[in-house]
mmCIF file of C-alpha atoms in Angstrom:
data_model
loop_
_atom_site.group_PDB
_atom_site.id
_atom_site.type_symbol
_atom_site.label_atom_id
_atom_site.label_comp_id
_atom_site.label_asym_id
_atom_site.label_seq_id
_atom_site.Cartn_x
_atom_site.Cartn_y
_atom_site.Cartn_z
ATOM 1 C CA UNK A 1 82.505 70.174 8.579
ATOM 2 C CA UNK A 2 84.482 73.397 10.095
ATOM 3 C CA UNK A 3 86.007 72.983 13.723
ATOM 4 C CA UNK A 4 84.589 74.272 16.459
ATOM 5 C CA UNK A 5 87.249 76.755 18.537
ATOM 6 C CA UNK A 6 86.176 77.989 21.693
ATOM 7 C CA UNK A 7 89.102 80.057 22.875
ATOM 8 C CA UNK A 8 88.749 83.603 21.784
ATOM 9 C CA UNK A 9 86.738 86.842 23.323
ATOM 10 C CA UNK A 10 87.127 88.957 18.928
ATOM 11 C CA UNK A 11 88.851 88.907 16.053
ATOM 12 C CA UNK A 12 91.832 91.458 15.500
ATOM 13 C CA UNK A 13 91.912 92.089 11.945
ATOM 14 C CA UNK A 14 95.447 92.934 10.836
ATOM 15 C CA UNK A 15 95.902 95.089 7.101
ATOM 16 C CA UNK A 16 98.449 93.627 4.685
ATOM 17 C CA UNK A 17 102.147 93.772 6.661
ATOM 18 C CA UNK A 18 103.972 93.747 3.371
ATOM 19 C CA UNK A 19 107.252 92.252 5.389
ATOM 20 C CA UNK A 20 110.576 92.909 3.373
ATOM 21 C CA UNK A 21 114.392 92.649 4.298
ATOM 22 C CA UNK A 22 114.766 95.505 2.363
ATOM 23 C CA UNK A 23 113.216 99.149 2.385
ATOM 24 C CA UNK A 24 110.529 98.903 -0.356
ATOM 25 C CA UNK A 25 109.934 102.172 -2.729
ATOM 26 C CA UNK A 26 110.621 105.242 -0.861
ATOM 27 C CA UNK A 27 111.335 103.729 2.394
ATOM 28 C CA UNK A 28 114.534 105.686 4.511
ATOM 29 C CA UNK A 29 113.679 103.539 7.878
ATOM 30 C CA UNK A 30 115.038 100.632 8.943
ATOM 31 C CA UNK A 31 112.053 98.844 7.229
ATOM 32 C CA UNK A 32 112.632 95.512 8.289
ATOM 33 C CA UNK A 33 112.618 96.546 11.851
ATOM 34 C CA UNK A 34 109.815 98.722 11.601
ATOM 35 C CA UNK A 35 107.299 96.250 10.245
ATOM 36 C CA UNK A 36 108.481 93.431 12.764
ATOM 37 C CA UNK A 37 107.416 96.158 15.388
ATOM 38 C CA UNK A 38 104.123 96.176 14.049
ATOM 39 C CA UNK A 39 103.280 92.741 13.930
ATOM 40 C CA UNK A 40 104.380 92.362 17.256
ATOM 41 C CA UNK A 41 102.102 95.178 18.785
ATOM 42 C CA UNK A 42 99.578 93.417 16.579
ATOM 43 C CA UNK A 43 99.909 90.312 18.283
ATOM 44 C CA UNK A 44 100.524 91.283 21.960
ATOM 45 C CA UNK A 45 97.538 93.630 21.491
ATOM 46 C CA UNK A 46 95.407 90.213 20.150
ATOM 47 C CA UNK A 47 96.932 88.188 23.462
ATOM 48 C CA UNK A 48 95.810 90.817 26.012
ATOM 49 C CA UNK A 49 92.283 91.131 24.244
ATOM 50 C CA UNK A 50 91.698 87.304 23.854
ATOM 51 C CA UNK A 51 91.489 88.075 20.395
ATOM 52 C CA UNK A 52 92.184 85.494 17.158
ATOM 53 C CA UNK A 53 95.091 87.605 15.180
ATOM 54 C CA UNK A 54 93.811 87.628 11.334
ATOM 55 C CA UNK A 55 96.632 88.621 8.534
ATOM 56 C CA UNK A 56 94.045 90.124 5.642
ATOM 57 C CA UNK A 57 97.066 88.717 3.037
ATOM 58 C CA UNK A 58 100.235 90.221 1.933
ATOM 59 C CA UNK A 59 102.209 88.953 4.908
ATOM 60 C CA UNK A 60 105.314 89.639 2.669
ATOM 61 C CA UNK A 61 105.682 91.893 -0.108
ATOM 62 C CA UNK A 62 107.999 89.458 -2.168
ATOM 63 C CA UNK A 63 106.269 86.104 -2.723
ATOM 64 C CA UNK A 64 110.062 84.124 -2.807
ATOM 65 C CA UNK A 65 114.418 84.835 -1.906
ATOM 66 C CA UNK A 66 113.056 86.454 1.206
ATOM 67 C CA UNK A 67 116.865 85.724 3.693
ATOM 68 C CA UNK A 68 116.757 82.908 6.471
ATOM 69 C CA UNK A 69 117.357 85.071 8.687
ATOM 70 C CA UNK A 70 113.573 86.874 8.022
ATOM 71 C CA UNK A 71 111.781 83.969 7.792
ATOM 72 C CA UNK A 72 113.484 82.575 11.705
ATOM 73 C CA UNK A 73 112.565 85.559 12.996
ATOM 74 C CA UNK A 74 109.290 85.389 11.770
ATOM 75 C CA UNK A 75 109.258 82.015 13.094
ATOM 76 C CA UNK A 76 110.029 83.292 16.374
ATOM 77 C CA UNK A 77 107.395 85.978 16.351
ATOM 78 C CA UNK A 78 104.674 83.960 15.244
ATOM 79 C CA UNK A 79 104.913 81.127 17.384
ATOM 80 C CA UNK A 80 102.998 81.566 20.583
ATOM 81 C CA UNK A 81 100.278 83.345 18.611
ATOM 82 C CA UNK A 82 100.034 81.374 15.785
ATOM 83 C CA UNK A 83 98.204 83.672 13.549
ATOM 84 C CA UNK A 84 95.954 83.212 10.650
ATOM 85 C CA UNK A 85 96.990 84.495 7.170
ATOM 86 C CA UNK A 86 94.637 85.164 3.970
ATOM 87 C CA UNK A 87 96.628 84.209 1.139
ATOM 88 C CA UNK A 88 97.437 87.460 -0.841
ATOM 89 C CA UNK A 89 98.294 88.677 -3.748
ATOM 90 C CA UNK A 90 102.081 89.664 -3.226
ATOM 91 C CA UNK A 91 102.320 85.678 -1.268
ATOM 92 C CA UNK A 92 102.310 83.928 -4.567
ATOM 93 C CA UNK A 93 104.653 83.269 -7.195
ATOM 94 C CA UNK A 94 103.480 83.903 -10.900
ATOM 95 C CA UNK A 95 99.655 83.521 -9.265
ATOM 96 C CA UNK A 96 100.357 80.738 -7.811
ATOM 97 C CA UNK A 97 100.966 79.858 -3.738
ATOM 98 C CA UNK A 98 103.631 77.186 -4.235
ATOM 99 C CA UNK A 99 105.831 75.134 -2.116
ATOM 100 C CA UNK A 100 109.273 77.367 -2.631
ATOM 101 C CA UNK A 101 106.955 80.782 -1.603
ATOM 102 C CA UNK A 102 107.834 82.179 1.915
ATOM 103 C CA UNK A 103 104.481 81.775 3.546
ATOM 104 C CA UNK A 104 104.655 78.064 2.085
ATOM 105 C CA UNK A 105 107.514 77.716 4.706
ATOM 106 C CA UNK A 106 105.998 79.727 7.557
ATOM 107 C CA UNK A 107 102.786 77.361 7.440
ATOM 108 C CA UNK A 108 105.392 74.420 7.030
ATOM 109 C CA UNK A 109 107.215 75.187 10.154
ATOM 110 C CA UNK A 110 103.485 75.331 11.949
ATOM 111 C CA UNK A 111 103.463 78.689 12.896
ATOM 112 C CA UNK A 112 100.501 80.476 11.320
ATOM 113 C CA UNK A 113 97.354 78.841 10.146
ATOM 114 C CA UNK A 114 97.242 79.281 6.221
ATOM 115 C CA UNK A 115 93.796 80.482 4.845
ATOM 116 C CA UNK A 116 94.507 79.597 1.392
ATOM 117 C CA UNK A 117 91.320 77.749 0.028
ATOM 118 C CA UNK A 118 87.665 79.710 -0.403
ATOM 119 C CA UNK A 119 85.171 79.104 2.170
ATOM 120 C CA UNK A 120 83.858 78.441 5.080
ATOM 121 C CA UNK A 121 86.988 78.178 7.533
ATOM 122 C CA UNK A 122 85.681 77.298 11.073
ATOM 123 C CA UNK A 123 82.805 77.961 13.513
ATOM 124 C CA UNK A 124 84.277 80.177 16.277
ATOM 125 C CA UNK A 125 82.591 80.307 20.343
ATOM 126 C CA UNK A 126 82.767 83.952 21.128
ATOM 127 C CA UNK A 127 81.048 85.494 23.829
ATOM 128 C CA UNK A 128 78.110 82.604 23.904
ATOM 129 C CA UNK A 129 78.061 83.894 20.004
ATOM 130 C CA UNK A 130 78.681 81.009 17.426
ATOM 131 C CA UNK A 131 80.448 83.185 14.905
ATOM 132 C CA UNK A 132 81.065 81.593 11.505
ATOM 133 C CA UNK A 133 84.262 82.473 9.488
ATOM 134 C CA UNK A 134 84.970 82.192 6.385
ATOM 135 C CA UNK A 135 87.837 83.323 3.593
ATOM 136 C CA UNK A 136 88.364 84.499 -0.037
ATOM 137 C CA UNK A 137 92.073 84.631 -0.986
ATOM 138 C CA UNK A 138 93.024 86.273 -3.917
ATOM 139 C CA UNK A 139 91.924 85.402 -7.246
ATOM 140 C CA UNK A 140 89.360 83.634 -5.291
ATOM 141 C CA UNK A 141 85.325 84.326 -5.866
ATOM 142 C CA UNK A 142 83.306 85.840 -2.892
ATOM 143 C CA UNK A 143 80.006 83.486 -2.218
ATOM 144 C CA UNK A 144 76.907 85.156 -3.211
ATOM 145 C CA UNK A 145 75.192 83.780 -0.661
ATOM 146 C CA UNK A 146 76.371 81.139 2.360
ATOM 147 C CA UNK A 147 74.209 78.981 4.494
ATOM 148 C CA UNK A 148 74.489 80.639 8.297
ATOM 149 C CA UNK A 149 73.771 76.916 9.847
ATOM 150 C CA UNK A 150 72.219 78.577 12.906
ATOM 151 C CA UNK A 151 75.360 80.703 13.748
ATOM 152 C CA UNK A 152 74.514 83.898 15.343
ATOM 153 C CA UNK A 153 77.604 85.871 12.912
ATOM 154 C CA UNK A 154 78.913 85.332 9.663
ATOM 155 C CA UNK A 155 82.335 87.287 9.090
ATOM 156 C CA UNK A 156 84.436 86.674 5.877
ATOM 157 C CA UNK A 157 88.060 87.762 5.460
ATOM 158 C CA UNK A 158 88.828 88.724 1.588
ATOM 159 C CA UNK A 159 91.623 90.325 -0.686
ATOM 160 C CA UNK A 160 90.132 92.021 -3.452
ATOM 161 C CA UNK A 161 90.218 94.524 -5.468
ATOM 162 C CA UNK A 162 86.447 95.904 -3.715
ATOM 163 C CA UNK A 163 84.624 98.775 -5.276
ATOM 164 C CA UNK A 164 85.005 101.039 -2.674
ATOM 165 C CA UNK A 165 83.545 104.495 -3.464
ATOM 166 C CA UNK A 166 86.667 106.961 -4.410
ATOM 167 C CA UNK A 167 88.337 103.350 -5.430
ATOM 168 C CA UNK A 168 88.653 103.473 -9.099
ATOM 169 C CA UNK A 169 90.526 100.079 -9.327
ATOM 170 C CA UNK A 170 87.356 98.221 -7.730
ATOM 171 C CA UNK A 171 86.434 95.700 -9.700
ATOM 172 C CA UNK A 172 84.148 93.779 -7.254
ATOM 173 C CA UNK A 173 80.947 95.274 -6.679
ATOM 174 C CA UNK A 174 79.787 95.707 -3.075
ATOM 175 C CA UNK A 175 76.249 94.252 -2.830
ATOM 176 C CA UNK A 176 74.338 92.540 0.322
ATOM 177 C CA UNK A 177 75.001 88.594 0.336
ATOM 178 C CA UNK A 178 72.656 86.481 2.015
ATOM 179 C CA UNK A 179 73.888 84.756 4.964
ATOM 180 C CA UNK A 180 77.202 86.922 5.684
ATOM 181 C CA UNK A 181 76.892 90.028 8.253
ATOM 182 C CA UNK A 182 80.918 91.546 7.854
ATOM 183 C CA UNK A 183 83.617 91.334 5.015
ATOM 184 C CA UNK A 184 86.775 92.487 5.764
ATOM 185 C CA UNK A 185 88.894 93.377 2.878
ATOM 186 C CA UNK A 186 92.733 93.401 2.576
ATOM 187 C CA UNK A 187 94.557 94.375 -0.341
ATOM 188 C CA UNK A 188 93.532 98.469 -0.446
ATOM 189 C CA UNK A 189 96.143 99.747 1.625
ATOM 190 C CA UNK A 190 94.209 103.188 1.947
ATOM 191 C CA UNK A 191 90.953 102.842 4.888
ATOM 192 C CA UNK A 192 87.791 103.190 3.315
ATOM 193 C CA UNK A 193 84.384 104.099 5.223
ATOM 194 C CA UNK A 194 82.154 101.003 6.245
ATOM 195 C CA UNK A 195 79.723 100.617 3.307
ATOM 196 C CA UNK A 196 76.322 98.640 4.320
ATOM 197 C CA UNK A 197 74.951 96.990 1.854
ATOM 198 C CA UNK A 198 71.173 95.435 2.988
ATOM 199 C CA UNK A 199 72.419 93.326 5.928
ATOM 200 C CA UNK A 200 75.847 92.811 4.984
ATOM 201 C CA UNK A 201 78.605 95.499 6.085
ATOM 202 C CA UNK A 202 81.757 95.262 3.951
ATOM 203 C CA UNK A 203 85.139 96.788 6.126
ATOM 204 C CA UNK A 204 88.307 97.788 4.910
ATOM 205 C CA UNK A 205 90.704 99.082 6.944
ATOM 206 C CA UNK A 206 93.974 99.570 5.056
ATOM 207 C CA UNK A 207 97.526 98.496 5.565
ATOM 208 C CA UNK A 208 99.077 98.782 8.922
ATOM 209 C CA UNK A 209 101.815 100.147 6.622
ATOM 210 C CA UNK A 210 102.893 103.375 4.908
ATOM 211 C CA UNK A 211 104.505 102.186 1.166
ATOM 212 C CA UNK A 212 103.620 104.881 -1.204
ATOM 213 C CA UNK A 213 104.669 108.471 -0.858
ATOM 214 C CA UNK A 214 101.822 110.799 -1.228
ATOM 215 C CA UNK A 215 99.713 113.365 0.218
ATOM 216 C CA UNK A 216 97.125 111.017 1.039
ATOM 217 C CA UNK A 217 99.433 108.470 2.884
ATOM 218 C CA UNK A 218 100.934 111.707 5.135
ATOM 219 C CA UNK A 219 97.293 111.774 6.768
ATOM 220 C CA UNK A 220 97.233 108.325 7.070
ATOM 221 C CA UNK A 221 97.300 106.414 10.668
ATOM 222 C CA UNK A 222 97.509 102.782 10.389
ATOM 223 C CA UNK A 223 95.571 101.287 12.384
ATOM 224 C CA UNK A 224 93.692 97.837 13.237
ATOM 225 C CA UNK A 225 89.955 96.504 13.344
ATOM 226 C CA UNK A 226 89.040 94.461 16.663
ATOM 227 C CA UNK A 227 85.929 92.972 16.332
ATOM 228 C CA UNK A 228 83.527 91.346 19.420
ATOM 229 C CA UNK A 229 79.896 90.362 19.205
ATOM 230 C CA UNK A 230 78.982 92.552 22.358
ATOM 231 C CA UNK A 231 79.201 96.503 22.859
ATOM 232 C CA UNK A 232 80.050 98.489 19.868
ATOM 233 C CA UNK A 233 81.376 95.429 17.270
ATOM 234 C CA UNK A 234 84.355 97.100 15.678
ATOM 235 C CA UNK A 235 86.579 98.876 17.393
ATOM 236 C CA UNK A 236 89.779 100.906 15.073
ATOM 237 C CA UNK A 237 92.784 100.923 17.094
ATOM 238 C CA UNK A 238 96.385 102.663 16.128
ATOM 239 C CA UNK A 239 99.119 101.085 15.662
ATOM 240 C CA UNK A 240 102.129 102.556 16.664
ATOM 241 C CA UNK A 241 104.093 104.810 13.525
ATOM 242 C CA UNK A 242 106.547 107.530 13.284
ATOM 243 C CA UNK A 243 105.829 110.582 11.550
ATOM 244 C CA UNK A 244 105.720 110.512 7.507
ATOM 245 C CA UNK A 245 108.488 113.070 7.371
ATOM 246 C CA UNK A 246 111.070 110.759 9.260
ATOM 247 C CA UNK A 247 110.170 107.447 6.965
ATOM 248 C CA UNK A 248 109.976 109.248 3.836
ATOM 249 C CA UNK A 249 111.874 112.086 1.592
ATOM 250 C CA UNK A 250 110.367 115.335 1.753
ATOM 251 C CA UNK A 251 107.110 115.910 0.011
ATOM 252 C CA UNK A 252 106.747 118.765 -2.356
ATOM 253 C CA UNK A 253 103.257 120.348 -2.189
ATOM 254 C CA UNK A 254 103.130 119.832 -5.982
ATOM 255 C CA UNK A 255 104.148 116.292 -5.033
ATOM 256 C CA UNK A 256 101.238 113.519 -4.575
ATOM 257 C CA UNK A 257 98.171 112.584 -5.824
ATOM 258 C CA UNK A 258 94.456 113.648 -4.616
ATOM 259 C CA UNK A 259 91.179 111.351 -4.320
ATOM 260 C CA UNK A 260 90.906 108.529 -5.645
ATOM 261 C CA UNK A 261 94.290 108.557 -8.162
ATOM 262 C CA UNK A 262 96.630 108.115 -5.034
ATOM 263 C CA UNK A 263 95.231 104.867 -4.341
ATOM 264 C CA UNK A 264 95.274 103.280 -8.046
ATOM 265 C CA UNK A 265 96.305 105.076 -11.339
ATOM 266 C CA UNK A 266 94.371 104.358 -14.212
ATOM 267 C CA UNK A 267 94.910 101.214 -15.782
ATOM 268 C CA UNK A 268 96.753 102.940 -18.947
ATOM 269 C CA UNK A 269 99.023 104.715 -16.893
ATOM 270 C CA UNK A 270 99.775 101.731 -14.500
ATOM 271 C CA UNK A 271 101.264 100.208 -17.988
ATOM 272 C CA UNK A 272 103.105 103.192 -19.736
ATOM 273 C CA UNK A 273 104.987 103.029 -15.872
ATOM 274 C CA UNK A 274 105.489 99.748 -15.787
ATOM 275 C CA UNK A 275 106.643 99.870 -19.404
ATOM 276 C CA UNK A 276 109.426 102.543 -18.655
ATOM 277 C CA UNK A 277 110.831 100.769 -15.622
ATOM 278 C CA UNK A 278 111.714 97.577 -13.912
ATOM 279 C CA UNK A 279 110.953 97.038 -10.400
ATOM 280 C CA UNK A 280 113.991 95.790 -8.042
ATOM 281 C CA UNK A 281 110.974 94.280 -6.131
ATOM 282 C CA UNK A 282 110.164 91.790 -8.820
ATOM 283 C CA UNK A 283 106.404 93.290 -9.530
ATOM 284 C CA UNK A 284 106.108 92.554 -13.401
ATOM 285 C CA UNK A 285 102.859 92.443 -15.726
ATOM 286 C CA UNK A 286 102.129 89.447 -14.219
ATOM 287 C CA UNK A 287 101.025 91.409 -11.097
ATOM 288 C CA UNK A 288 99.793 94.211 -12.354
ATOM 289 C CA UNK A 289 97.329 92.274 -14.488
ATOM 290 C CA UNK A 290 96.109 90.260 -11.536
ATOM 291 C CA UNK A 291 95.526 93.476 -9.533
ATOM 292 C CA UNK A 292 94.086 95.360 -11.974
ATOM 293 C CA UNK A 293 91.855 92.504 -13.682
ATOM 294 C CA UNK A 294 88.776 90.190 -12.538
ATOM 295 C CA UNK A 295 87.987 87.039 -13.478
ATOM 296 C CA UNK A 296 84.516 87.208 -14.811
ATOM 297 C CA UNK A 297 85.468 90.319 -17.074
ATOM 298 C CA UNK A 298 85.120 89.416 -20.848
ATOM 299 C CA UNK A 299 87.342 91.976 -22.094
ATOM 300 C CA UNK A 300 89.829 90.444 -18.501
ATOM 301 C CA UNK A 301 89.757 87.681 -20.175
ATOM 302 C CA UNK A 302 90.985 88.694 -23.429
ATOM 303 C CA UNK A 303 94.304 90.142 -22.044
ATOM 304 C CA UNK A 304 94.631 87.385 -19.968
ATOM 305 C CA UNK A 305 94.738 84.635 -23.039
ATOM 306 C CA UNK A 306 97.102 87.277 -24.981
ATOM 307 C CA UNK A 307 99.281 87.380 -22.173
ATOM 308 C CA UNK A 308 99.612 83.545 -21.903
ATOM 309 C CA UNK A 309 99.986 83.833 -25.417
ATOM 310 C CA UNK A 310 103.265 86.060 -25.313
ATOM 311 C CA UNK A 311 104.360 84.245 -22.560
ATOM 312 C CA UNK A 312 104.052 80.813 -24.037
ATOM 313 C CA UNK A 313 105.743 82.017 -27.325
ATOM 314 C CA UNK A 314 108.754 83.501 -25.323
ATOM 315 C CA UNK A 315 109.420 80.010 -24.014
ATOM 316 C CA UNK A 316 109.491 78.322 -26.915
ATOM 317 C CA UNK A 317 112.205 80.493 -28.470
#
C-alpha cells in the first residue's frame, strides 16, 4: 500500500545535479558553487509552484569521500524542501547504494526522501487528480505493464540508458506500457524530444548541468520539466547558467563531436579511452560497464561474468 500525499499543485522534475567539491572534467568555474545555485533555484522554483522537487539520480557525481563540509551544506539546502532522489548511477559504490555512500547519509540525516527500490512509490492528490508515482533506479527493470488502481495519472521517474533516437548508447527500448501515461528519464544529460509511444509518453530532459565540452553542450540550456494535470502538462523551464565560454576553455571549431557521438562514443572507443587513462574522479570499468551494458543482454552478460572473473582473481593474489 503507497501513501496517500495531498500537498502538492506538479511535479518539478530536476536532471542529474552531478554535485562535486571539485570542478569535474573541463570545469574553470567555481563548480561547487555553481551547482549549489542550481539546486537552490530548483527548489525555490518547486516552493513557489507547490510543486514536489524530483532528483532524476546522480545527486553527486562521486558515489563516496565527498568533504563534510558538502554534505552540511547540502543538509542545509535540502531541509525545508525535502526532496526526492532516484538512486543513480554515479550514487553507488561498485553498483551498489551502501551505507558509507553520500546520499546514504543525506537520507540518514532525513533530508531527502530516497527512491531507491523499483515500484510503485506513492499515490499523489494533485489538482482533484490521483496521480500515481512510481520509480526505476538504476540497474533497476522498468514494469511492462502496472495496475493504474483507478488513478487518473501514472508518472514513473527512471535512470536508464533509454533508446532515444540520435542516442546510440540506448539500450532500453521505448515501447507503450500499459498502465503508465509519462516516464521521465535521468541519466542522458543531453534533452531529447518527447517520444509517444501508444499511450505512454517517455521525457527526458537532460542535466541541469554542463560536464562535457562540446559543440553540442555550447547550444545547450539546462533547463527543468514542471509537470501539472491541468493546462498544458509539461512545462520546460531554464535554469539559470552562464555562458559556455566563461565555464569552459575555448572551443576549437575542429573541436567537438556532432549527432549522436557527443552524447556516447561507441562502446570500443569508450574502452581504448578508458584504457589510456585514469580518471581523478574515480570512474573505472566498473562504471563504464554498467552504463554501457543491460541486464537482459546475453552477450551483457558475458562481459559481466568475465569481469567478476578478473576481479575475483585479482583478490585472491
Amino acid at each position: 500500500m503507497v501513501p496517500v500525499i495531498d500537498d502538492y499543485a506538479g511535479l518539478l522534475l530536476i536532471g542529474d545535479p552531478h554535485v562535486m567539491a571539485t570542478p569535474p572534467g573541463h570545469r574553470l568555474d567555481d563548480y561547487c558553487r555553481t551547482i549549489r545555485g542550481k539546486l537552490q533555484f530548483c527548489l525555490e522554483l518547486a516552493r513557489d509552484r507547490r510543486a514536489l522537487p524530483i532528483i532524476l539520480g546522480d545527486l553527486f557525481h562521486v558515489p563516496r569521500d565527498n568533504p563534510n563540509a558538502l554534505l552540511v551544506d547540502l543538509m542545509e539546502l535540502f531541509r525545508p524542501h525535502r526532496p526526492w532522489v532516484l538512486v543513480g548511477n554515479h550514487d553507488k559504490y561498485e553498483a551498489r547504494l551502501t551505507r558509507d555512500v553520500s546520499l546514504s547519509v543525506l537520507d540518514a540525516a532525513g533530508v531527502i526522501r530516497l527512491l531507491d527500490q523499483p515500484g510503485p512509490v506513492a499515490e499523489l492528490v494533485i489538482a482533484d487528480r490521483r496521480v500515481l508515482l512510481g520509480a526505476a533506479p538504476d540497474w533497476t527493470e522498468i514494469p511492462t505493464v502496472v495496475d493504474r488502481n483507478g488513478c487518473d495519472w501514472v508518472i514513473w521517474v527512471s535512470h536508464h540508458n533509454l533508446s532515444f533516437p540520435d542516442y546510440e548508447a540506448g539500450r532500453v527500448k521505448l515501447r507503450e506500457i500499459p498502465g503508465i501515461d509519462l516516464v521521465v528519464n535521468g541519466h542522458i544529460h543531453t534533452p531529447k524530444p518527447p517520444q509517444q509511444r501508444g499511450r505512454t509518453l517517455w521525457l527526458n530532459p537532460g542535466s541541469i548541468v554542463r560536464i562535457s565540452r562540446s559543440r553540442i553542450t555550447r547550444a545547450l540550456a539546462p533547463v527543468v520539466t514542471l509537470w501539472t494535470p491541468v493546462g498544458p502538462a509539461l512545462e520546460s523551464i531554464e535554469v539559470p547558467h552562464r555562458p559556455f565560454d566563461e565555464v569552459f576553455p575555448p572551443l576549437a571549431e575542429d573541436e567537438g563531436e556532432s549527432g549522436s557521438a557527443a552524447d556516447q562514443s561507441l562502446f570500443i572507443k569508450g574502452l581504448e579511452n578508458l584504457s589510456l587513462r585514469r580518471s581523478s574522479e574515480g570512474i573505472g570499468l566498473k562504471s563504464f560497464l554498467e552504463d554501457n551494458l543491460t541486464q537482459d543482454d546475453a552477450v551483457d552478460g558475458i562481459i559481466w561474468d568475465l569481469y567478476r572473473e578478473v576481479v575475483e582473481r585479482g583478490q585472491e593474489k
